[in-house]
């Protein structure tokens, strides 16, 4: 796999950093998640392929163990508020001094500088600060956050993984590590570059929800079918729009021009009325195999059995029967091989990882009895 041999230490976080760690693990990195001790519960639902070490970083001995792990690693990934790592003596200066090849990835909402750097926040706040949230939502409605996909995952976890891969690539030339400052505000804004760079085209001149790609245009929207399901329509280009009209059995001569913005409400009413006359399956049969850019809106339960997704193996079932998306993109020679086993319990791999990193059995027992580490391999065997 592309990242085989890369050793990553991920400090347990909420959503973006776990996703970043999972991407790295899917593509072959050996990812160790460092969890808190004392019966902490994991909130990591993105733990595929990771191992867990339970380590008390509030104790200097725990800090020393962490440093020893980092000396032998390529990447450390930390998702805490600015200053938290430094307070524990684990800031980039401390760790890079001991391992100059280390890539120190910081994944926060507001970045490491600026007046918001230390503030708590979540995806919706970062999305708001990126400018994107102001553009999301239906006409005459308040801004609407599309789950926590844009800032947490696209602008955060994925962007940080990209930064790590870039830093690994650069290190292969320079031999040096570096610090990555991932701000989810900036990551989300960067993902939204299209919005910025296409403003001059007039694509976003109208209020929220009234532009071509934000559900303003009737040919770029969803429509309810007679069985209460939905179809997604993305027929932008005239030749594809014509196929939409044909599939709906409408006559273009009876309709206003596609790009006549003032007629969009009327056109939407027509499409709404027609889509409501057939089931989703019926519309799918009509539009499948055409270039009308019309597809069913599939639920998470339906995607697995869709013939196209099945043909590509786009989703897979792990050993627990849990379905999730296959890692993307697909590399021809060194594709990702997602782990099929269950997620780790907190501390399940403390002992084996410490041994792998050169700790003696007696040292491990001392750390255990002092409450610096926790070992939960017994729980894993139950
Ligand atoms: C799904 C829910 C998650 C939603 C995601 C949400 C929408 C997001 O946007 S996530 C993005 C959040 N932002 C960031 O990550 C930006 C950077 N980080 C921060 O800004 C902050 O970390 C913070 C604001 C997110 C949190 O601040 P906090 O004050 O808590 O922490 P920090 O200041 O960063 O300091 C960390 C402290 O921790 C200490 N530490 C760290 N490691 C160790 C260690 N090994 N040993 C000792 N100490 C350690 C460190 O020293 C710091 O200490 P100090 O403060 O003293 O300095 C999910 C949200 C809730 C989940 C549910 C819940 O958990 C209950 C169930 C649990 C169960 O297991 C699963 C089901 C749950 C219902 C669960 C379900 C979901 O997962 C949630 C709903």
GROMACS .gro file of C-alpha atoms in nm, residues 239-368:
model
  130
  239UNK     CA    1  -2.777   1.886  -2.450
  240UNK     CA    2  -2.830   1.714  -2.113
  241UNK     CA    3  -3.122   1.941  -2.031
  242UNK     CA    4  -3.290   1.828  -2.354
  243UNK     CA    5  -3.263   1.469  -2.237
  244UNK     CA    6  -3.424   1.563  -1.908
  245UNK     CA    7  -3.717   1.721  -2.091
  246UNK     CA    8  -3.746   1.412  -2.313
  247UNK     CA    9  -3.740   1.175  -2.014
  248UNK     CA   10  -4.013   1.377  -1.845
  249UNK     CA   11  -4.217   1.351  -2.169
  250UNK     CA   12  -4.245   1.729  -2.186
  251UNK     CA   13  -4.239   1.941  -2.498
  252UNK     CA   14  -3.967   2.206  -2.495
  253UNK     CA   15  -4.190   2.433  -2.706
  254UNK     CA   16  -4.437   2.454  -2.413
  255UNK     CA   17  -4.169   2.547  -2.162
  256UNK     CA   18  -3.982   2.870  -2.087
  257UNK     CA   19  -3.616   2.886  -2.186
  258UNK     CA   20  -3.384   2.688  -1.957
  259UNK     CA   21  -3.180   2.991  -1.855
  260UNK     CA   22  -3.469   3.234  -1.810
  261UNK     CA   23  -3.418   3.294  -1.440
  262UNK     CA   24  -3.749   3.473  -1.390
  263UNK     CA   25  -3.927   3.161  -1.521
  264UNK     CA   26  -3.747   2.920  -1.292
  265UNK     CA   27  -4.031   2.909  -1.033
  266UNK     CA   28  -4.279   2.811  -1.305
  267UNK     CA   29  -4.044   2.551  -1.452
  268UNK     CA   30  -3.986   2.406  -1.106
  269UNK     CA   31  -4.361   2.367  -1.057
  270UNK     CA   32  -4.386   2.174  -1.384
  271UNK     CA   33  -4.097   1.943  -1.293
  272UNK     CA   34  -4.241   1.892  -0.945
  273UNK     CA   35  -4.580   1.795  -1.085
  274UNK     CA   36  -4.433   1.551  -1.338
  275UNK     CA   37  -4.187   1.383  -1.102
  276UNK     CA   38  -4.473   1.321  -0.860
  277UNK     CA   39  -4.649   1.097  -1.115
  278UNK     CA   40  -4.409   0.802  -1.102
  279UNK     CA   41  -4.212   0.607  -0.843
  280UNK     CA   42  -3.839   0.645  -0.797
  281UNK     CA   43  -3.783   0.304  -0.957
  282UNK     CA   44  -3.990   0.403  -1.260
  283UNK     CA   45  -3.796   0.726  -1.307
  284UNK     CA   46  -3.469   0.540  -1.261
  285UNK     CA   47  -3.566   0.301  -1.541
  286UNK     CA   48  -3.650   0.596  -1.766
  287UNK     CA   49  -3.329   0.789  -1.700
  288UNK     CA   50  -3.078   0.506  -1.654
  289UNK     CA   51  -2.858   0.485  -1.960
  290UNK     CA   52  -2.932   0.844  -2.070
  291UNK     CA   53  -2.723   1.159  -2.031
  292UNK     CA   54  -3.005   1.348  -1.860
  293UNK     CA   55  -2.799   1.363  -1.537
  294UNK     CA   56  -3.088   1.227  -1.333
  295UNK     CA   57  -3.024   0.974  -1.057
  296UNK     CA   58  -3.216   0.831  -0.764
  297UNK     CA   59  -3.142   0.982  -0.421
  298UNK     CA   60  -3.028   0.664  -0.250
  299UNK     CA   61  -3.042   0.611   0.124
  300UNK     CA   62  -2.736   0.475   0.307
  301UNK     CA   63  -2.914   0.138   0.313
  302UNK     CA   64  -2.973   0.138  -0.061
  303UNK     CA   65  -2.628   0.227  -0.191
  304UNK     CA   66  -2.478  -0.117  -0.137
  305UNK     CA   67  -2.726  -0.293  -0.365
  306UNK     CA   68  -2.719  -0.039  -0.647
  307UNK     CA   69  -2.580  -0.222  -0.952
  308UNK     CA   70  -2.325   0.047  -1.032
  309UNK     CA   71  -2.186   0.055  -0.678
  310UNK     CA   72  -2.195  -0.324  -0.665
  311UNK     CA   73  -2.000  -0.351  -0.991
  312UNK     CA   74  -1.725  -0.130  -0.852
  313UNK     CA   75  -1.734  -0.260  -0.495
  314UNK     CA   76  -1.777   0.097  -0.376
  315UNK     CA   77  -1.899  -0.014  -0.033
  316UNK     CA   78  -1.787  -0.308   0.176
  317UNK     CA   79  -1.896  -0.506   0.479
  318UNK     CA   80  -1.646  -0.564   0.760
  319UNK     CA   81  -1.625  -0.866   0.989
  320UNK     CA   82  -1.891  -0.711   1.216
  321UNK     CA   83  -2.132  -0.674   0.926
  322UNK     CA   84  -2.090  -0.297   0.928
  323UNK     CA   85  -2.109  -0.137   0.585
  324UNK     CA   86  -1.891   0.159   0.495
  325UNK     CA   87  -1.746   0.327   0.186
  326UNK     CA   88  -1.437   0.178   0.031
  327UNK     CA   89  -1.137   0.412   0.063
  328UNK     CA   90  -1.106   0.652  -0.228
  329UNK     CA   91  -0.940   0.709  -0.466
  330UNK     CA   92  -0.850   0.372  -0.617
  331UNK     CA   93  -0.478   0.339  -0.693
  332UNK     CA   94  -0.398   0.088  -0.968
  333UNK     CA   95  -0.081  -0.068  -0.824
  334UNK     CA   96  -0.104   0.009  -0.453
  335UNK     CA   97  -0.470   0.045  -0.361
  336UNK     CA   98  -0.592   0.089  -0.006
  337UNK     CA   99  -0.676  -0.228   0.181
  338UNK     CA  100  -0.915  -0.130   0.457
  339UNK     CA  101  -0.898  -0.342   0.769
  340UNK     CA  102  -1.202  -0.568   0.809
  341UNK     CA  103  -1.160  -0.636   1.182
  342UNK     CA  104  -1.355  -0.457   1.454
  343UNK     CA  105  -1.235  -0.127   1.597
  344UNK     CA  106  -0.985  -0.144   1.884
  345UNK     CA  107  -1.083  -0.120   2.249
  346UNK     CA  108  -0.911   0.156   2.442
  347UNK     CA  109  -0.574   0.022   2.553
  348UNK     CA  110  -0.612  -0.305   2.362
  349UNK     CA  111  -0.265  -0.272   2.212
  350UNK     CA  112  -0.080  -0.085   2.486
  351UNK     CA  113   0.138  -0.381   2.574
  352UNK     CA  114   0.213  -0.500   2.223
  353UNK     CA  115   0.287  -0.149   2.095
  354UNK     CA  116   0.520  -0.065   2.384
  355UNK     CA  117   0.706  -0.393   2.324
  356UNK     CA  118   0.729  -0.311   1.954
  357UNK     CA  119   0.875   0.029   2.045
  358UNK     CA  120   1.144  -0.130   2.261
  359UNK     CA  121   1.002  -0.120   2.614
  360UNK     CA  122   1.109  -0.404   2.844
  361UNK     CA  123   0.846  -0.621   3.011
  362UNK     CA  124   0.948  -0.491   3.356
  363UNK     CA  125   0.909  -0.128   3.243
  364UNK     CA  126   0.563  -0.202   3.108
  365UNK     CA  127   0.458  -0.363   3.438
  366UNK     CA  128   0.592  -0.062   3.632
  367UNK     CA  129   0.399   0.182   3.412
  368UNK     CA  130   0.090  -0.032   3.452
   0.00000   0.00000   0.00000
